[in-house]
């Protein structure tokens, strides 16, 4: 007989070793118990601390997850008292709760109920074997020993399950935290870019605003002094209207940057580049930086993208070029913006003659917060946001090549996915 039992134990322990799935392990263990002590059914109950119930996790013959309060039934009694209970005739015991049989439609005649205990001596659940099939339907002393062996394994798998669940929860929490950090970073980068933009716009507005104010006050003064030339009035008014119109247009461009929701639409790439140039032009003029364009105006390419995003990329790169040209005090400083189509890609390159970025920082410039500027000058977020816009929104690539003159930022936009 022992040879027979050892063969069964060996068979199931081999199966147990061959699977890494914790769920499979539980199924193997209830089958092992069933065959070892020749019972009809086995159930593994797991304690649920939130509801103070025992939940039938793995069982023969039950599909639904049965729940029993720990204050009820043999299973509850075994859990609360941490004791093994053997009932040869369930009906002779007043702890037996017929309620479960009513639900399952199964007739329980006899039971062994063993608490599942962890390495800290805490009860995690209960193992039950129902209805002895052989030996006159009577449990044997050896049955308890054999079941104790199975429950020992069940306890171990239980602990692994809890460890795994905790780990899973921790991983989920970390992923959530990272996501929040990433969103915060993006928000910061956007705000930093916005700050730069406002700087550019303020610069751009200064000249037309002072022209408007100058013209209006000269009209007022001439009127007061009685020397107002009415003939010239429409010309002056037209100039004021023209300048205001120009300001109003720049507001439209600016509005695209502040919008929070990302709306993809058909955007003319050349328009987008021109608008970016319009925003940075005044600042570059004021710093005596020449801006050269080599844009094939015949290229009529519309891409599906968020209006304003590519402008943001160009402005960031040009602002960096401006910074380096001023910092290095370059004679005859210039920035070149090129646009060309190369097979399935649209290539925008922005080159300057500022000497380029040293090799040892080249691989880090797109990292968030990487800056070589003084704290008050740089946030280190400009190129990071460029990287994210180009890779995430436009599905393209952005990288830096140093040329003999200086830095050359290349943006490759695939036409395949984005073309409209
Ligand atoms: N045109 C350029 N020439 C040389 N170095 C550059 C150029 N553009 C960017 N860099 C380097 O990349 C760093 C990161 O740029 P960026 O992310 O825009 O942050 P920030 O401008 O706030 O420093 C800069 O501090 C600078 O060292
Ligand atoms: Mg920058």
CSV table of C-alpha atoms and ligand atoms in Angstrom, one decimal:
chain,number,residue,atom,x,y,z
A,1,UNK,CA,0.0,0.0,0.0
A,2,UNK,CA,2.8,2.4,0.9
A,3,UNK,CA,4.5,1.8,-2.4
A,4,UNK,CA,1.3,2.8,-4.1
A,5,UNK,CA,1.0,6.0,-2.1
A,6,UNK,CA,4.6,6.9,-2.7
A,7,UNK,CA,4.0,6.4,-6.5
A,8,UNK,CA,1.1,8.9,-6.2
A,9,UNK,CA,3.1,11.4,-4.2
A,10,UNK,CA,6.0,11.1,-6.7
A,11,UNK,CA,3.7,11.6,-9.6
A,12,UNK,CA,2.2,14.8,-8.3
A,13,UNK,CA,5.4,16.3,-6.9
A,14,UNK,CA,6.9,15.9,-10.4
A,15,UNK,CA,4.0,17.7,-11.9
A,16,UNK,CA,4.4,20.4,-9.2
A,17,UNK,CA,8.0,20.9,-10.2
A,18,UNK,CA,7.1,21.1,-13.9
A,19,UNK,CA,4.8,24.1,-13.6
A,20,UNK,CA,5.5,27.7,-12.6
A,21,UNK,CA,1.9,28.7,-12.6
A,22,UNK,CA,0.7,29.1,-9.0
A,23,UNK,CA,-2.9,28.4,-10.1
A,24,UNK,CA,-1.8,25.1,-11.7
A,25,UNK,CA,0.1,24.2,-8.5
A,26,UNK,CA,-3.2,24.5,-6.5
A,27,UNK,CA,-5.0,22.3,-9.0
A,28,UNK,CA,-2.3,19.7,-8.8
A,29,UNK,CA,-2.4,19.7,-5.0
A,30,UNK,CA,-6.2,19.2,-4.7
A,31,UNK,CA,-5.9,16.3,-7.2
A,32,UNK,CA,-3.0,14.9,-5.2
A,33,UNK,CA,-5.0,15.0,-2.0
A,34,UNK,CA,-8.1,13.4,-3.7
A,35,UNK,CA,-6.1,10.5,-5.1
A,36,UNK,CA,-3.9,10.0,-2.0
A,37,UNK,CA,-6.7,9.6,0.6
A,38,UNK,CA,-9.3,8.5,-1.9
A,39,UNK,CA,-12.0,11.2,-1.3
A,40,UNK,CA,-14.6,12.5,-3.7
A,41,UNK,CA,-13.8,16.2,-3.5
A,42,UNK,CA,-11.2,18.6,-2.1
A,43,UNK,CA,-11.5,22.4,-1.6
A,44,UNK,CA,-9.0,25.1,-0.8
A,45,UNK,CA,-10.5,28.0,1.1
A,46,UNK,CA,-8.7,31.3,1.3
A,47,UNK,CA,-9.2,33.8,4.0
A,48,UNK,CA,-10.4,37.2,2.8
A,49,UNK,CA,-9.5,39.7,5.6
A,50,UNK,CA,-11.6,42.6,4.1
A,51,UNK,CA,-14.9,40.6,4.5
A,52,UNK,CA,-13.8,38.2,7.2
A,53,UNK,CA,-14.9,35.3,4.9
A,54,UNK,CA,-13.4,32.2,3.6
A,55,UNK,CA,-13.5,31.9,-0.2
A,56,UNK,CA,-13.4,28.6,-2.0
A,57,UNK,CA,-10.6,29.3,-4.4
A,58,UNK,CA,-9.9,25.9,-5.9
A,59,UNK,CA,-12.4,23.1,-5.6
A,60,UNK,CA,-13.6,19.9,-7.2
A,61,UNK,CA,-17.1,20.2,-8.5
A,62,UNK,CA,-17.7,23.9,-7.8
A,63,UNK,CA,-17.4,26.6,-10.4
A,64,UNK,CA,-18.6,29.7,-8.5
A,65,UNK,CA,-16.5,31.2,-5.8
A,66,UNK,CA,-18.3,30.1,-2.7
A,67,UNK,CA,-18.0,32.4,0.4
A,68,UNK,CA,-18.5,31.5,4.0
A,69,UNK,CA,-18.2,33.8,7.0
A,70,UNK,CA,-15.5,32.6,9.4
A,71,UNK,CA,-18.0,32.3,12.1
A,72,UNK,CA,-19.9,29.5,10.2
A,73,UNK,CA,-19.6,25.9,9.4
A,74,UNK,CA,-16.8,23.3,9.9
A,75,UNK,CA,-14.5,25.3,7.6
A,76,UNK,CA,-15.0,28.5,9.8
A,77,UNK,CA,-14.5,26.4,13.0
A,78,UNK,CA,-11.3,24.9,11.7
A,79,UNK,CA,-10.1,28.4,10.7
A,80,UNK,CA,-10.9,30.1,14.0
A,81,UNK,CA,-9.6,27.3,16.2
A,82,UNK,CA,-6.5,26.5,14.0
A,83,UNK,CA,-7.4,22.9,14.5
A,84,UNK,CA,-7.8,19.9,12.3
A,85,UNK,CA,-11.3,18.6,12.4
A,86,UNK,CA,-12.4,15.1,11.3
A,87,UNK,CA,-16.1,14.3,11.1
A,88,UNK,CA,-17.0,10.7,10.2
A,89,UNK,CA,-20.7,11.7,10.1
A,90,UNK,CA,-21.4,15.4,9.5
A,91,UNK,CA,-25.0,15.2,10.6
A,92,UNK,CA,-23.9,14.2,14.1
A,93,UNK,CA,-22.1,17.5,14.5
A,94,UNK,CA,-23.9,20.7,15.3
A,95,UNK,CA,-21.1,22.9,13.7
A,96,UNK,CA,-22.0,21.4,10.3
A,97,UNK,CA,-23.8,23.9,8.2
A,98,UNK,CA,-26.1,22.3,5.6
A,99,UNK,CA,-26.3,25.7,3.8
A,100,UNK,CA,-23.3,25.0,1.6
A,101,UNK,CA,-24.7,21.7,0.4
A,102,UNK,CA,-28.0,23.4,-0.4
A,103,UNK,CA,-26.1,25.8,-2.6
A,104,UNK,CA,-23.9,23.2,-4.3
A,105,UNK,CA,-26.6,20.5,-4.4
A,106,UNK,CA,-23.9,18.1,-3.1
A,107,UNK,CA,-24.4,15.8,-0.2
A,108,UNK,CA,-21.5,15.9,2.3
A,109,UNK,CA,-21.2,12.8,4.5
A,110,UNK,CA,-17.8,13.1,6.1
A,111,UNK,CA,-15.1,15.7,6.2
A,112,UNK,CA,-11.5,16.4,7.1
A,113,UNK,CA,-10.8,20.1,7.6
A,114,UNK,CA,-7.2,21.3,8.1
A,115,UNK,CA,-6.1,24.9,8.7
A,116,UNK,CA,-3.5,26.2,6.2
A,117,UNK,CA,-0.8,27.9,8.3
A,118,UNK,CA,2.1,30.1,7.0
A,119,UNK,CA,5.7,30.4,8.2
A,120,UNK,CA,4.6,33.0,10.8
A,121,UNK,CA,2.1,30.6,12.3
A,122,UNK,CA,-0.9,32.6,10.8
A,123,UNK,CA,-3.9,30.9,9.3
A,124,UNK,CA,-4.3,31.7,5.7
A,125,UNK,CA,-7.2,29.4,4.9
A,126,UNK,CA,-8.5,25.9,5.2
A,127,UNK,CA,-8.1,22.7,3.2
A,128,UNK,CA,-11.0,20.3,3.1
A,129,UNK,CA,-11.5,16.8,1.9
A,130,UNK,CA,-15.0,15.5,1.5
A,131,UNK,CA,-16.6,12.0,1.4
A,132,UNK,CA,-14.1,9.2,1.8
A,133,UNK,CA,-14.7,6.7,-1.1
A,134,UNK,CA,-12.9,3.6,0.1
A,135,UNK,CA,-12.4,1.6,3.4
A,136,UNK,CA,-16.0,1.6,4.3
A,137,UNK,CA,-16.2,5.4,3.9
A,138,UNK,CA,-14.1,5.8,7.1
A,139,UNK,CA,-11.0,8.0,7.3
A,140,UNK,CA,-7.8,6.3,8.3
A,141,UNK,CA,-5.2,7.7,10.7
A,142,UNK,CA,-2.7,7.8,7.7
A,143,UNK,CA,-5.1,10.0,5.8
A,144,UNK,CA,-4.4,12.8,8.2
A,145,UNK,CA,-0.7,12.4,7.8
A,146,UNK,CA,-0.9,12.3,4.1
A,147,UNK,CA,-3.2,15.3,4.0
A,148,UNK,CA,-0.9,17.2,6.4
A,149,UNK,CA,1.9,16.7,3.8
A,150,UNK,CA,-0.3,18.1,1.0
A,151,UNK,CA,-1.4,21.1,3.1
A,152,UNK,CA,2.3,21.8,3.9
A,153,UNK,CA,2.8,22.3,0.1
A,154,UNK,CA,-0.5,24.3,-0.2
A,155,UNK,CA,0.8,26.7,2.5
A,156,UNK,CA,4.0,27.3,0.6
A,157,UNK,CA,2.2,28.0,-2.7
A,158,UNK,CA,-0.2,30.2,-0.7
A,159,UNK,CA,2.8,32.3,0.5
A,160,UNK,CA,4.2,32.5,-3.0
A,161,UNK,CA,0.8,33.7,-4.2
A,162,UNK,CA,0.6,36.4,-1.6
A,163,UNK,CA,4.2,37.5,-2.3
A,164,UNK,CA,3.4,37.6,-6.1
A,165,UNK,CA,0.2,39.6,-5.5
A,166,UNK,CA,2.1,42.1,-3.4
A,167,UNK,CA,4.8,42.4,-6.0
A,168,UNK,CA,2.2,42.9,-8.7
A,169,UNK,CA,0.5,45.6,-6.7
A,170,UNK,CA,3.9,47.3,-6.1
A,171,UNK,CA,4.7,47.2,-9.8
A,172,UNK,CA,1.3,48.7,-10.6
A,173,UNK,CA,1.9,51.4,-8.1
A,174,UNK,CA,5.3,52.2,-9.5
A,175,UNK,CA,4.0,52.3,-13.0
A,176,UNK,CA,1.3,54.7,-11.9
A,177,UNK,CA,3.9,56.9,-10.1
A,178,UNK,CA,6.1,57.0,-13.2
A,179,UNK,CA,3.1,57.9,-15.3
A,180,UNK,CA,2.3,60.8,-13.0
A,181,UNK,CA,6.0,61.9,-13.0
A,182,UNK,CA,6.0,61.8,-16.7
A,183,UNK,CA,2.9,63.9,-17.0
A,184,UNK,CA,4.3,66.4,-14.6
A,185,UNK,CA,7.5,66.6,-16.5
A,186,UNK,CA,5.6,67.2,-19.8
A,187,UNK,CA,3.6,69.9,-18.1
A,188,UNK,CA,6.8,71.6,-16.8
A,189,UNK,CA,8.4,71.3,-20.2
A,190,UNK,CA,5.3,72.8,-21.9
A,191,UNK,CA,5.4,75.7,-19.4
A,192,UNK,CA,9.0,76.3,-19.9
A,193,UNK,CA,8.5,76.4,-23.7
A,194,UNK,CA,5.6,78.7,-23.1
A,195,UNK,CA,7.8,81.0,-21.1
A,196,UNK,CA,10.3,81.1,-24.0
A,197,UNK,CA,7.4,81.8,-26.4
A,198,UNK,CA,6.1,84.7,-24.4
A,199,UNK,CA,9.6,86.1,-24.4
A,200,UNK,CA,9.7,85.9,-28.2
A,201,UNK,CA,6.2,87.4,-28.6
A,202,UNK,CA,6.9,90.2,-26.2
A,203,UNK,CA,9.9,91.1,-28.4
A,204,UNK,CA,7.9,90.8,-31.5
A,205,UNK,CA,5.1,93.1,-30.2
A,206,UNK,CA,7.3,95.8,-28.9
A,207,UNK,CA,8.0,97.4,-32.3
A,208,UNK,CA,4.5,97.5,-33.8
A,209,UNK,CA,3.0,98.5,-30.4
A,210,UNK,CA,5.3,101.5,-30.2
A,211,UNK,CA,4.6,102.4,-33.8
A,212,UNK,CA,0.8,102.4,-33.1
A,213,UNK,CA,1.3,104.4,-29.9
A,214,UNK,CA,3.6,106.9,-31.7
A,215,UNK,CA,1.1,107.5,-34.5
A,216,UNK,CA,-1.9,107.8,-32.2
A,217,UNK,CA,-0.1,110.3,-29.9
A,218,UNK,CA,1.2,112.3,-32.9
A,219,UNK,CA,-2.3,112.7,-34.2
A,220,UNK,CA,-3.5,113.8,-30.8
A,221,UNK,CA,-0.7,116.3,-30.5
A,222,UNK,CA,-1.2,117.7,-34.0
A,223,UNK,CA,-4.9,118.1,-33.2
A,224,UNK,CA,-4.1,120.0,-29.9
A,225,UNK,CA,-1.7,122.2,-31.7
A,226,UNK,CA,-4.1,122.8,-34.6
A,227,UNK,CA,-1.7,121.5,-37.2
A,228,UNK,CA,-3.5,118.2,-37.9
A,229,UNK,CA,-3.3,117.4,-41.6
A,230,UNK,CA,-6.7,115.8,-42.3
A,231,UNK,CA,-5.5,114.6,-45.8
A,232,UNK,CA,-2.9,112.4,-44.2
A,233,UNK,CA,-5.2,111.0,-41.6
A,234,UNK,CA,-6.5,108.0,-43.6
A,235,UNK,CA,-2.9,106.9,-44.3
A,236,UNK,CA,-2.0,107.0,-40.7
A,237,UNK,CA,-5.2,105.2,-39.7
A,238,UNK,CA,-4.5,102.5,-42.3
A,239,UNK,CA,-1.0,102.0,-40.8
A,240,UNK,CA,-2.5,101.6,-37.3
A,241,UNK,CA,-5.0,99.1,-38.6
A,242,UNK,CA,-2.3,97.2,-40.5
A,243,UNK,CA,-0.1,97.0,-37.4
A,244,UNK,CA,-3.0,95.9,-35.2
A,245,UNK,CA,-3.9,93.2,-37.7
A,246,UNK,CA,-0.4,91.9,-37.5
A,247,UNK,CA,-0.6,91.7,-33.7
A,248,UNK,CA,-3.9,90.0,-33.9
A,249,UNK,CA,-2.4,87.4,-36.3
A,250,UNK,CA,0.4,86.6,-33.9
A,251,UNK,CA,-2.2,86.1,-31.1
A,252,UNK,CA,-3.7,83.3,-33.2
A,253,UNK,CA,-0.4,81.6,-33.5
A,254,UNK,CA,0.2,82.0,-29.8
A,255,UNK,CA,-3.2,80.5,-29.0
A,256,UNK,CA,-2.2,77.2,-30.6
A,257,UNK,CA,0.5,76.8,-27.9
A,258,UNK,CA,-1.7,77.4,-25.0
A,259,UNK,CA,-4.3,74.9,-26.0
A,260,UNK,CA,-4.4,71.9,-23.8
A,261,UNK,CA,-6.2,69.4,-25.9
A,262,UNK,CA,-4.4,67.8,-28.8
A,263,UNK,CA,-6.4,68.1,-31.9
A,264,UNK,CA,-4.9,66.4,-34.9
A,265,UNK,CA,-5.7,68.1,-38.2
A,266,UNK,CA,-4.3,68.7,-41.6
A,267,UNK,CA,-1.4,71.1,-41.3
A,268,UNK,CA,0.6,72.7,-44.1
A,269,UNK,CA,4.3,72.2,-43.2
A,270,UNK,CA,5.6,75.2,-45.0
A,271,UNK,CA,3.0,77.4,-43.3
A,272,UNK,CA,4.0,75.9,-40.0
A,273,UNK,CA,7.7,76.7,-40.6
A,274,UNK,CA,6.9,80.3,-41.8
A,275,UNK,CA,4.8,81.0,-38.7
A,276,UNK,CA,7.7,79.8,-36.5
A,277,UNK,CA,10.1,82.0,-38.4
A,278,UNK,CA,7.7,85.0,-38.0
A,279,UNK,CA,7.8,84.5,-34.2
A,280,UNK,CA,11.6,84.3,-33.9
A,281,UNK,CA,12.5,86.8,-36.6
A,282,UNK,CA,12.3,90.0,-34.5
A,283,UNK,CA,14.5,88.6,-31.8
A,284,UNK,CA,17.1,87.3,-34.3
A,285,UNK,CA,17.1,90.7,-36.1
A,286,UNK,CA,17.6,92.5,-32.8
A,287,UNK,CA,20.6,90.2,-32.1
A,288,UNK,CA,22.0,90.7,-35.6
A,289,UNK,CA,21.7,87.0,-36.3
A,290,UNK,CA,21.2,86.3,-40.0
A,291,UNK,CA,18.5,83.8,-40.8
A,292,UNK,CA,18.8,81.9,-44.1
A,293,UNK,CA,16.1,79.7,-45.4
A,294,UNK,CA,16.2,77.1,-48.0
A,295,UNK,CA,12.7,75.9,-48.3
A,296,UNK,CA,11.3,74.5,-51.5
A,297,UNK,CA,8.1,76.5,-51.6
A,298,UNK,CA,6.7,74.2,-54.2
A,299,UNK,CA,6.5,71.4,-51.8
A,300,UNK,CA,2.9,71.2,-50.9
A,301,UNK,CA,2.9,68.8,-48.0
A,302,UNK,CA,0.1,68.5,-45.5
A,303,UNK,CA,0.7,66.4,-42.5
A,304,UNK,CA,-1.8,65.1,-39.9
A,305,UNK,CA,-0.6,66.8,-36.7
A,306,UNK,CA,-1.3,69.1,-33.9
A,307,UNK,CA,-1.0,72.7,-35.2
A,308,UNK,CA,1.7,74.6,-33.3
A,309,UNK,CA,3.7,71.6,-32.2
A,310,UNK,CA,6.3,71.7,-35.0
A,311,UNK,CA,6.6,75.5,-34.5
A,312,UNK,CA,7.4,74.9,-30.9
A,313,UNK,CA,10.2,72.5,-31.9
A,314,UNK,CA,11.7,74.9,-34.4
A,315,UNK,CA,11.5,77.9,-32.0
A,316,UNK,CA,13.2,75.9,-29.3
A,317,UNK,CA,16.0,74.8,-31.5
A,318,UNK,CA,16.5,78.4,-32.9
A,319,UNK,CA,16.4,79.9,-29.4
A,320,UNK,CA,19.2,77.5,-28.4
A,321,UNK,CA,21.2,78.4,-31.5
A,322,UNK,CA,20.7,82.1,-30.6
A,323,UNK,CA,21.9,81.5,-27.1
A,324,UNK,CA,25.1,79.8,-28.2
A,325,UNK,CA,25.8,82.4,-30.9
A,326,UNK,CA,25.5,85.2,-28.3
A,327,UNK,CA,27.4,83.3,-25.6
A,328,UNK,CA,30.3,82.4,-27.9
A,329,UNK,CA,30.2,86.0,-29.2
A,330,UNK,CA,30.4,84.7,-32.8
A,331,UNK,CA,31.3,87.0,-35.6
A,332,UNK,CA,28.7,87.1,-38.4
A,333,UNK,CA,26.4,84.7,-36.6
A,334,UNK,CA,23.8,82.8,-38.7
A,335,UNK,CA,21.1,80.2,-38.5
A,336,UNK,CA,20.0,78.2,-41.6
A,337,UNK,CA,16.6,76.4,-41.8
A,338,UNK,CA,16.4,73.9,-44.6
A,339,UNK,CA,13.4,71.8,-45.7
A,340,UNK,CA,13.7,69.0,-48.2
A,341,UNK,CA,12.0,65.8,-49.2
A,342,UNK,CA,14.2,62.6,-49.1
A,343,UNK,CA,12.4,59.5,-50.3
A,344,UNK,CA,9.7,58.8,-47.7
A,345,UNK,CA,10.9,61.5,-45.2
A,346,UNK,CA,10.6,65.2,-44.8
A,347,UNK,CA,13.8,66.6,-43.5
A,348,UNK,CA,14.0,69.8,-41.6
A,349,UNK,CA,17.5,70.9,-40.6
A,350,UNK,CA,18.5,73.8,-38.5
A,351,UNK,CA,22.2,74.7,-38.5
A,352,UNK,CA,24.1,77.4,-36.7
A,353,UNK,CA,27.7,78.6,-36.7
A,354,UNK,CA,28.1,78.5,-32.9
A,355,UNK,CA,30.7,75.8,-32.8
A,356,UNK,CA,28.4,72.9,-31.9
A,357,UNK,CA,27.8,70.8,-28.8
A,358,UNK,CA,30.8,69.0,-27.3
A,359,UNK,CA,30.8,65.3,-28.0
A,360,UNK,CA,30.5,64.3,-24.4
A,361,UNK,CA,27.2,66.1,-24.0
A,362,UNK,CA,25.7,65.2,-27.3
A,363,UNK,CA,24.1,62.0,-26.0
A,364,UNK,CA,22.5,63.9,-23.1
A,365,UNK,CA,21.0,67.0,-24.6
A,366,UNK,CA,17.5,65.5,-25.1
A,367,UNK,CA,17.3,64.3,-21.5
A,368,UNK,CA,15.0,66.3,-19.2
A,369,UNK,CA,16.7,68.9,-17.1
A,370,UNK,CA,20.0,68.6,-18.9
A,371,UNK,CA,21.4,72.1,-19.4
A,372,UNK,CA,24.8,73.7,-19.6
A,373,UNK,CA,23.4,77.1,-19.0
A,374,UNK,CA,23.1,79.0,-15.7
A,375,UNK,CA,20.1,78.1,-13.6
A,376,UNK,CA,18.5,81.4,-14.4
A,377,UNK,CA,19.0,80.9,-18.2
A,378,UNK,CA,18.1,77.3,-18.9
A,379,UNK,CA,15.6,74.7,-17.7
A,380,UNK,CA,17.0,71.9,-19.7
A,381,UNK,CA,13.5,71.1,-20.9
A,382,UNK,CA,13.5,72.7,-24.4
A,383,UNK,CA,15.1,69.9,-26.3
A,384,UNK,CA,13.3,67.3,-24.2
A,385,UNK,CA,9.9,68.6,-25.3
A,386,UNK,CA,11.2,68.8,-28.9
A,387,UNK,CA,12.2,65.1,-28.6
A,388,UNK,CA,8.8,64.1,-27.3
A,389,UNK,CA,6.8,66.1,-29.9
A,390,UNK,CA,8.9,64.7,-32.8
A,391,UNK,CA,8.9,61.1,-31.6
A,392,UNK,CA,5.5,60.8,-29.9
A,393,UNK,CA,3.3,63.1,-31.8
A,394,UNK,CA,4.9,63.2,-35.2
A,395,UNK,CA,6.4,59.6,-35.2
A,396,UNK,CA,9.7,61.0,-36.4
A,397,UNK,CA,13.3,61.3,-35.4
A,398,UNK,CA,15.4,64.1,-34.1
A,399,UNK,CA,19.1,64.2,-33.6
A,400,UNK,CA,22.1,66.4,-33.6
A,401,UNK,CA,25.0,66.4,-36.0
A,402,UNK,CA,27.9,68.7,-35.4
A,403,UNK,CA,29.1,70.3,-38.6
A,404,UNK,CA,32.3,72.3,-39.3
A,405,UNK,CA,30.2,75.4,-38.5
A,406,UNK,CA,28.3,74.3,-35.4
A,407,UNK,CA,25.2,72.3,-34.4
A,408,UNK,CA,22.9,70.9,-37.0
A,409,UNK,CA,19.6,69.6,-35.6
A,410,UNK,CA,17.9,67.2,-38.0
A,411,UNK,CA,14.2,66.4,-37.8
A,412,UNK,CA,13.0,63.5,-39.9
A,413,UNK,CA,9.3,63.2,-40.4
A,414,UNK,CA,7.9,60.1,-42.1
A,415,UNK,CA,5.4,60.9,-44.8
A,416,UNK,CA,4.0,57.4,-44.9
A,417,UNK,CA,1.9,57.5,-41.7
A,418,UNK,CA,1.2,61.2,-41.4
A,419,UNK,CA,0.4,62.2,-45.0
A,420,UNK,CA,-3.2,63.4,-45.4
B,1,LIG,N1,22.7,74.9,-31.1
B,1,LIG,C1,23.4,74.4,-30.0
B,1,LIG,N2,24.7,74.4,-30.0
B,1,LIG,C2,25.4,73.9,-28.9
B,1,LIG,N3,24.8,73.3,-27.8
B,1,LIG,C3,23.5,73.3,-27.8
B,1,LIG,C4,22.7,73.8,-28.9
B,1,LIG,N4,21.4,73.6,-28.6
B,1,LIG,C5,21.4,72.9,-27.4
B,1,LIG,N5,22.6,72.8,-26.9
B,1,LIG,C6,22.9,72.2,-25.6
B,1,LIG,O1,21.9,71.4,-25.2
B,1,LIG,C7,21.5,71.8,-23.9
B,1,LIG,C8,20.0,71.5,-23.6
B,1,LIG,O2,19.2,72.4,-24.4
B,1,LIG,P1,17.7,72.6,-23.9
B,1,LIG,O3,17.1,71.3,-23.7
B,1,LIG,O4,17.0,73.5,-24.9
B,1,LIG,O5,17.9,73.3,-22.5
B,1,LIG,P2,18.3,74.7,-22.1
B,1,LIG,O6,18.2,75.6,-23.4
B,1,LIG,O7,17.4,75.2,-21.1
B,1,LIG,O8,19.7,74.6,-21.6
B,1,LIG,C9,21.9,73.2,-23.8
B,1,LIG,O9,22.1,73.6,-22.4
B,1,LIG,C10,23.2,73.2,-24.6
B,1,LIG,O10,24.3,72.8,-23.8
B,2,LIG,MG1,16.6,75.6,-24.7
